[in-house]
mmCIF file of C-alpha atoms and ligand atoms in Angstrom:
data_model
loop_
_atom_site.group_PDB
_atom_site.id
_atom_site.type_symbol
_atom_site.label_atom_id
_atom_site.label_comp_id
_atom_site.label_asym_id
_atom_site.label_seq_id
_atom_site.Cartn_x
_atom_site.Cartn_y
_atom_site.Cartn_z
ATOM 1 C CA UNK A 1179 178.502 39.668 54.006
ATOM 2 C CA UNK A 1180 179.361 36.618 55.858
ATOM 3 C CA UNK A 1181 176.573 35.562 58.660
ATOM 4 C CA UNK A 1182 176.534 33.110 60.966
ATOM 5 C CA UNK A 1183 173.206 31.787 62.543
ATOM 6 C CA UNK A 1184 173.919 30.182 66.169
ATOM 7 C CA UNK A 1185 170.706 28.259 67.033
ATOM 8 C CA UNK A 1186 170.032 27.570 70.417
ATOM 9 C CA UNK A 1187 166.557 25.436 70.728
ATOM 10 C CA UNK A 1188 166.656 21.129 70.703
ATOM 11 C CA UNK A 1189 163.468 21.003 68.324
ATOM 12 C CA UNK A 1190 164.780 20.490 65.045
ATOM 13 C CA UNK A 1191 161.339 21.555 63.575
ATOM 14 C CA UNK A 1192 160.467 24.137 66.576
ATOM 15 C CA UNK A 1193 159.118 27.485 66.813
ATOM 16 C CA UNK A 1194 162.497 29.557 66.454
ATOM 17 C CA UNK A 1195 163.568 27.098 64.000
ATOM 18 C CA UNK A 1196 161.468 28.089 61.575
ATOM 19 C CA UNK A 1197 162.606 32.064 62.453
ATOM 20 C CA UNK A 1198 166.149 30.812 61.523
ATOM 21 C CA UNK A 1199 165.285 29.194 58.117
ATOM 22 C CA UNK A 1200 163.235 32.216 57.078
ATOM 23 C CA UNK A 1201 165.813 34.643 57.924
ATOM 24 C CA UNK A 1202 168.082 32.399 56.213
ATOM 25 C CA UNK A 1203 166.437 32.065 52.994
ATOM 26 C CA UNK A 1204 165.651 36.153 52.529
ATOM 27 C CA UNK A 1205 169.990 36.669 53.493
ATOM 28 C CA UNK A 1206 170.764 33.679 51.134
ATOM 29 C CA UNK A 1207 168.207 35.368 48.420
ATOM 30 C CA UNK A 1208 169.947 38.963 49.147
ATOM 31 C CA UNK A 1209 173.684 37.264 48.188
ATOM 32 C CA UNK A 1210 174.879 36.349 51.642
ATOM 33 C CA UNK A 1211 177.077 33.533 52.765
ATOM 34 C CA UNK A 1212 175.464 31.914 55.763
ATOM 35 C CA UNK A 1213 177.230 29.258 58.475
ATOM 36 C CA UNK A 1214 174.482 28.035 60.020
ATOM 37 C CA UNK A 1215 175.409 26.394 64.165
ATOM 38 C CA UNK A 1216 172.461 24.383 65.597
ATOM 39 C CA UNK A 1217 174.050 24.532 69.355
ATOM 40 C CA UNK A 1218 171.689 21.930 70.457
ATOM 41 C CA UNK A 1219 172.937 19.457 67.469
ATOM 42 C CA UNK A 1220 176.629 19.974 68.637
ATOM 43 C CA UNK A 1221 179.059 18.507 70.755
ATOM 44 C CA UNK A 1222 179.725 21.341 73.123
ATOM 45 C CA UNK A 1223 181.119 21.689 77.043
ATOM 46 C CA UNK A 1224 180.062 24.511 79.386
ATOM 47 C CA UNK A 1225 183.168 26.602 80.340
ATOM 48 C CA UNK A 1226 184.067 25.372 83.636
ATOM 49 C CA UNK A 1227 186.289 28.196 84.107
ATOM 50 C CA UNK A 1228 189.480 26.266 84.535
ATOM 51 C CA UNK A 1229 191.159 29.318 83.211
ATOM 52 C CA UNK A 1230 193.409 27.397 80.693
ATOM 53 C CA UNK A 1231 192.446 29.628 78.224
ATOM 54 C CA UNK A 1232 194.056 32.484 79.438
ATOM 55 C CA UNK A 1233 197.213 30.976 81.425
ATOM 56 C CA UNK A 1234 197.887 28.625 78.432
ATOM 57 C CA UNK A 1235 197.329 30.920 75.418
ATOM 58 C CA UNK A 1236 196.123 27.916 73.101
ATOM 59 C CA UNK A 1237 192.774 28.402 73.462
ATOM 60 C CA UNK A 1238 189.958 26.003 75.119
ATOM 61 C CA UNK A 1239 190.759 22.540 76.808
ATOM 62 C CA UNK A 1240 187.370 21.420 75.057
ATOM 63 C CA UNK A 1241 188.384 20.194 71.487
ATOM 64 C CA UNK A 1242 184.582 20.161 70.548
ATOM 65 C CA UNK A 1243 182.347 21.966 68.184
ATOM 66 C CA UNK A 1244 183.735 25.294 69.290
ATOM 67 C CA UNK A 1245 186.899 24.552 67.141
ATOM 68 C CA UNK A 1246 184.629 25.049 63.654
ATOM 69 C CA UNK A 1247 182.496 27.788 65.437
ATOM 70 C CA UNK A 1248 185.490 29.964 66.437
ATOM 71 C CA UNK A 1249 186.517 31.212 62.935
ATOM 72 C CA UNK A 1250 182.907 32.449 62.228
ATOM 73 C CA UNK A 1251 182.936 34.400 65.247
ATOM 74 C CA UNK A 1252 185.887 35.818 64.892
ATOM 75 C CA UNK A 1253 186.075 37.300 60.761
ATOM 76 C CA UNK A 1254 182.462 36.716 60.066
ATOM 77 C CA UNK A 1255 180.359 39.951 59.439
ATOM 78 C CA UNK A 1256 177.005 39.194 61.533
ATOM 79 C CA UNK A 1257 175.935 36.886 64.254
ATOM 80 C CA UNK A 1258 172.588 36.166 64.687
ATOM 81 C CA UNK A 1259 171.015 34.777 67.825
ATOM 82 C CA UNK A 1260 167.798 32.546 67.493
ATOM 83 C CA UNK A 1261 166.817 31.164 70.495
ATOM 84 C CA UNK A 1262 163.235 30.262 72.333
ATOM 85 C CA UNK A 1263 162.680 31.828 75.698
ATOM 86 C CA UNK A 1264 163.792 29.747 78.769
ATOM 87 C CA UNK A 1265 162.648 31.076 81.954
ATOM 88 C CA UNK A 1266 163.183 34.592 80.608
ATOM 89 C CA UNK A 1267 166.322 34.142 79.144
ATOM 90 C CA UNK A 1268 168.270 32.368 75.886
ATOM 91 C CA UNK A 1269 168.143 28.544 76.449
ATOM 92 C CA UNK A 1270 170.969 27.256 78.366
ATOM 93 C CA UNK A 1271 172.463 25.457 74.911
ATOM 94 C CA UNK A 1272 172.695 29.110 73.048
ATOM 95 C CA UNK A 1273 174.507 30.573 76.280
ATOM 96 C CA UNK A 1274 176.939 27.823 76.597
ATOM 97 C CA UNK A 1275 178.310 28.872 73.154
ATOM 98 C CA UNK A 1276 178.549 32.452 74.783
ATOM 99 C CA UNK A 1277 180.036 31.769 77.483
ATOM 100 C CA UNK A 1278 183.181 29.861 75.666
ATOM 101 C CA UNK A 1279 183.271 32.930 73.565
ATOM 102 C CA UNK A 1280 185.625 33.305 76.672
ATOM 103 C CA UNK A 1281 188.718 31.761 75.104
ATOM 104 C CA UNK A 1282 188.960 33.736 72.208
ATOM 105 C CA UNK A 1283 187.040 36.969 73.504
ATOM 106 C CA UNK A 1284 189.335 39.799 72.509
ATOM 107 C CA UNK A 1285 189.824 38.294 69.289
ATOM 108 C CA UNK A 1286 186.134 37.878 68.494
ATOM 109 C CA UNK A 1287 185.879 41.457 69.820
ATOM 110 C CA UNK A 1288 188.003 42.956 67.818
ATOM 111 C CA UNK A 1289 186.218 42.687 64.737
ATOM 112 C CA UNK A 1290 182.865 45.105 65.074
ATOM 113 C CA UNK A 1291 180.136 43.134 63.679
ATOM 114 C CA UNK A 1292 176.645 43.447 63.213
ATOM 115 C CA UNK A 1293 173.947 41.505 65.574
ATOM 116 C CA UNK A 1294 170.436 40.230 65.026
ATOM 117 C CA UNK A 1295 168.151 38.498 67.800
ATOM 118 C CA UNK A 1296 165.554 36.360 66.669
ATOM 119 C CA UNK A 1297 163.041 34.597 69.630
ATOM 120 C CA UNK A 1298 160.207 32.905 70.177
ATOM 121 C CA UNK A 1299 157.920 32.503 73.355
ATOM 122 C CA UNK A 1300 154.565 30.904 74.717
ATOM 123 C CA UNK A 1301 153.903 34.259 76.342
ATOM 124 C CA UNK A 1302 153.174 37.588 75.436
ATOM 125 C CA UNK A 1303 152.693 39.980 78.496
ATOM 126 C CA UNK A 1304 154.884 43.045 77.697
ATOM 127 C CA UNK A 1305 157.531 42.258 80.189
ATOM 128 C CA UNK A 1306 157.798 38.420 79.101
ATOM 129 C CA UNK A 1307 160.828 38.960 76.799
ATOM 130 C CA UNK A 1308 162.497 41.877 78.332
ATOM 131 C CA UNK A 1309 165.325 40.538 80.879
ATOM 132 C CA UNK A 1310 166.252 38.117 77.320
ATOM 133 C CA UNK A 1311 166.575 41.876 75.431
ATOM 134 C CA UNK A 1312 168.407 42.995 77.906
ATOM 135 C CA UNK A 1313 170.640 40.563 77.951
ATOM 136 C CA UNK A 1314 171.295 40.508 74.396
ATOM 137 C CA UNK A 1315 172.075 44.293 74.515
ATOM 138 C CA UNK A 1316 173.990 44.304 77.342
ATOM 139 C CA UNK A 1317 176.413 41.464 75.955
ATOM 140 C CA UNK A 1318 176.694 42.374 72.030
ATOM 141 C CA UNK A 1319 176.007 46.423 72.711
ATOM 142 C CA UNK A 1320 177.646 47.702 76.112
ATOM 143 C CA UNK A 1321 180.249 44.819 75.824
ATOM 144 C CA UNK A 1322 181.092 43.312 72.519
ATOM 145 C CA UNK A 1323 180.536 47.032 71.182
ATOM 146 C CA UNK A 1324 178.589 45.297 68.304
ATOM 147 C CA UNK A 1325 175.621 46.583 66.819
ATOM 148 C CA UNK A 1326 172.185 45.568 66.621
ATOM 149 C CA UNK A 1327 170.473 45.388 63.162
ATOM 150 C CA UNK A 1328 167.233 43.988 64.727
ATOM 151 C CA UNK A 1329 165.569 41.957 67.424
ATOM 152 C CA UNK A 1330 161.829 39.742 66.205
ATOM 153 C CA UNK A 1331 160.381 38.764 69.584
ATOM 154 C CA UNK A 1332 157.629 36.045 68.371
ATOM 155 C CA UNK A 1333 155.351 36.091 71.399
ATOM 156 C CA UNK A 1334 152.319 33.825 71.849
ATOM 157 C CA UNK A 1335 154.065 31.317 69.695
ATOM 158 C CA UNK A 1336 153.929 27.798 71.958
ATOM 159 C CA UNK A 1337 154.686 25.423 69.017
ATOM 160 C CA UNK A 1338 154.886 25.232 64.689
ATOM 161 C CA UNK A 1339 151.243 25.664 64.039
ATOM 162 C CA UNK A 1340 151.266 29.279 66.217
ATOM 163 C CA UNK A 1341 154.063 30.733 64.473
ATOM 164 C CA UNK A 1342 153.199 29.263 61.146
ATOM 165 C CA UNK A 1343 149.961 31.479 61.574
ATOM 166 C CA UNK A 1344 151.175 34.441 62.508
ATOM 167 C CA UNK A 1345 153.087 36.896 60.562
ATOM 168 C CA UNK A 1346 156.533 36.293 62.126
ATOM 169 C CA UNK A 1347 158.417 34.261 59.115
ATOM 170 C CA UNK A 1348 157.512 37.034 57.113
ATOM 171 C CA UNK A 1349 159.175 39.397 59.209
ATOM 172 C CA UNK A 1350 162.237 36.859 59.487
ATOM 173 C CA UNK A 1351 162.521 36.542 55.972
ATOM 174 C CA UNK A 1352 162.450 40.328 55.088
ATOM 175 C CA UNK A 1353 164.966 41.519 57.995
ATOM 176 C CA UNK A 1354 167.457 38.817 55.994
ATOM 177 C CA UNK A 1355 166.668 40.037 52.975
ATOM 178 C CA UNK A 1356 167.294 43.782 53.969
ATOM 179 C CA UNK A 1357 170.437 43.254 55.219
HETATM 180 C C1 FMN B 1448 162.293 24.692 79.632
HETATM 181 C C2 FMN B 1448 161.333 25.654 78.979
HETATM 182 C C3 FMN B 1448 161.191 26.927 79.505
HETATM 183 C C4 FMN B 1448 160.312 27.837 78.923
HETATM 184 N N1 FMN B 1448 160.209 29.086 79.457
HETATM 185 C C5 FMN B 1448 159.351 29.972 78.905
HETATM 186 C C6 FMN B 1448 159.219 31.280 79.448
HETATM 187 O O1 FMN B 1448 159.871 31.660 80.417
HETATM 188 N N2 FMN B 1448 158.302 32.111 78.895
HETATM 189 C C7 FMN B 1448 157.553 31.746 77.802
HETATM 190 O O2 FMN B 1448 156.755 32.543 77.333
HETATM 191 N N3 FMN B 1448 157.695 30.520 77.228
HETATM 192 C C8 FMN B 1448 158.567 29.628 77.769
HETATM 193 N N4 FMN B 1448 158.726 28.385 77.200
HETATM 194 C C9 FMN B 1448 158.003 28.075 75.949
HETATM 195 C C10 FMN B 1448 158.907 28.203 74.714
HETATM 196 O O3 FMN B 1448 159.633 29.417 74.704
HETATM 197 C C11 FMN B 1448 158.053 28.154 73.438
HETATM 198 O O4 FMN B 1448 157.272 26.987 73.425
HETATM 199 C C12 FMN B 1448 158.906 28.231 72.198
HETATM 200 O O5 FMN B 1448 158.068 28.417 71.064
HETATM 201 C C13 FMN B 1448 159.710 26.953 71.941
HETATM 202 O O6 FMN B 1448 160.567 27.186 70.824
HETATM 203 P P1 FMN B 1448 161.175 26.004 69.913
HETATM 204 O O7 FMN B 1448 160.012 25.285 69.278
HETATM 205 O O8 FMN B 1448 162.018 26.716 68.913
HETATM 206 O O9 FMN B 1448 161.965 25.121 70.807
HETATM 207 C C14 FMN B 1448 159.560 27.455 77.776
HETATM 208 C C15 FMN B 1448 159.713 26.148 77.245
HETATM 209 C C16 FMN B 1448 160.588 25.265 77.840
HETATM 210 C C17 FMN B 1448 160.738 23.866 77.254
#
């Protein structure tokens, strides 16, 4: 199966990083082929909804990072989100990527893939991750008409040390090894 990871946190050593390179290294171990996009390591645009896209028909005006991206999320099997919780949501650098799925979106539609969520948080009340869940189902579920394979929601995790004590890599690296 062909997987891509789309990161969406600026520590390079962070909290959800480490959820990434676990899940990573069980799908790698399992016979995978992984593209791996660090969104915060990329040279990306927000849409600004010029609408070029669709009155042009050749695709974004932003020649950026989105040009390797694109292919992945078009034929690849699985996406997987990893992202830290912002304000109760993905972090804006993850949801920029989204939101220029807008150029090629019936395209990357078409294909039914498979979807995995993987976050992190300081919190842990049992509302602190549910607007990002919902989000997450209502874009690859209700609209992409993709399926979710699994969600880890690594609460109480503020930085490394937390999640590096807890069981949460574990549970990273077995959900990409099942797959
Ligand atoms: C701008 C910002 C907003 C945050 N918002 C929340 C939040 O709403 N709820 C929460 O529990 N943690 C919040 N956090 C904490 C991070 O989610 C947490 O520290 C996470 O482990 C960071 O992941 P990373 O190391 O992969 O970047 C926020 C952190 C930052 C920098």
């Amino acid at each position: 199966m062909k997987i891509t990871v789309i990161t969406g946190s600026p520590h390079k050593k962070g909290t959800s990083a480490l959820l990434a390179d676990k899940f990573i290294e069980g799908a790698e171990e399992a016979g995978h082929e992984i593209f791996r996009f660090d969104a915060a390591f990329e040279d990306l645009h927000p849409c600004k909804a010029c609408e070029h896209c669709h009155f042009k028909g050749d695709g974004c005006i932003y020649k950026d990072s989105m040009e390797k991206l694109n292919p992945h999320l078009i034929n690849d099997d699985m996406i997987v989100f990893v992202t830290p919780l912002y304000y109760f949501g993905m972090t804006a650098q993850i949801k920029m990527v989204i939101d220029r799925f807008y150029a090629h979106n019936s395209e990357i539609m078409a294909n039914k893939k498979d979807c995995i969520l993987l976050a992190t948080s300081a919190d842990g009340n049992d509302w602190t991750m549910q607007a990002l869940v919902d989000h997450y189902k209502t874009v690859v579920e209700k609209y992409m008409g993709w399926e979710d394979k699994g969600i880890i929601l690594a609460t109480y995790c503020t930085v490394r040390s937390d999640i590096e004590n807890s069981n949460y890599p574990t549970e990273a690296y077995e959900l990409g090894k099942s797959i």
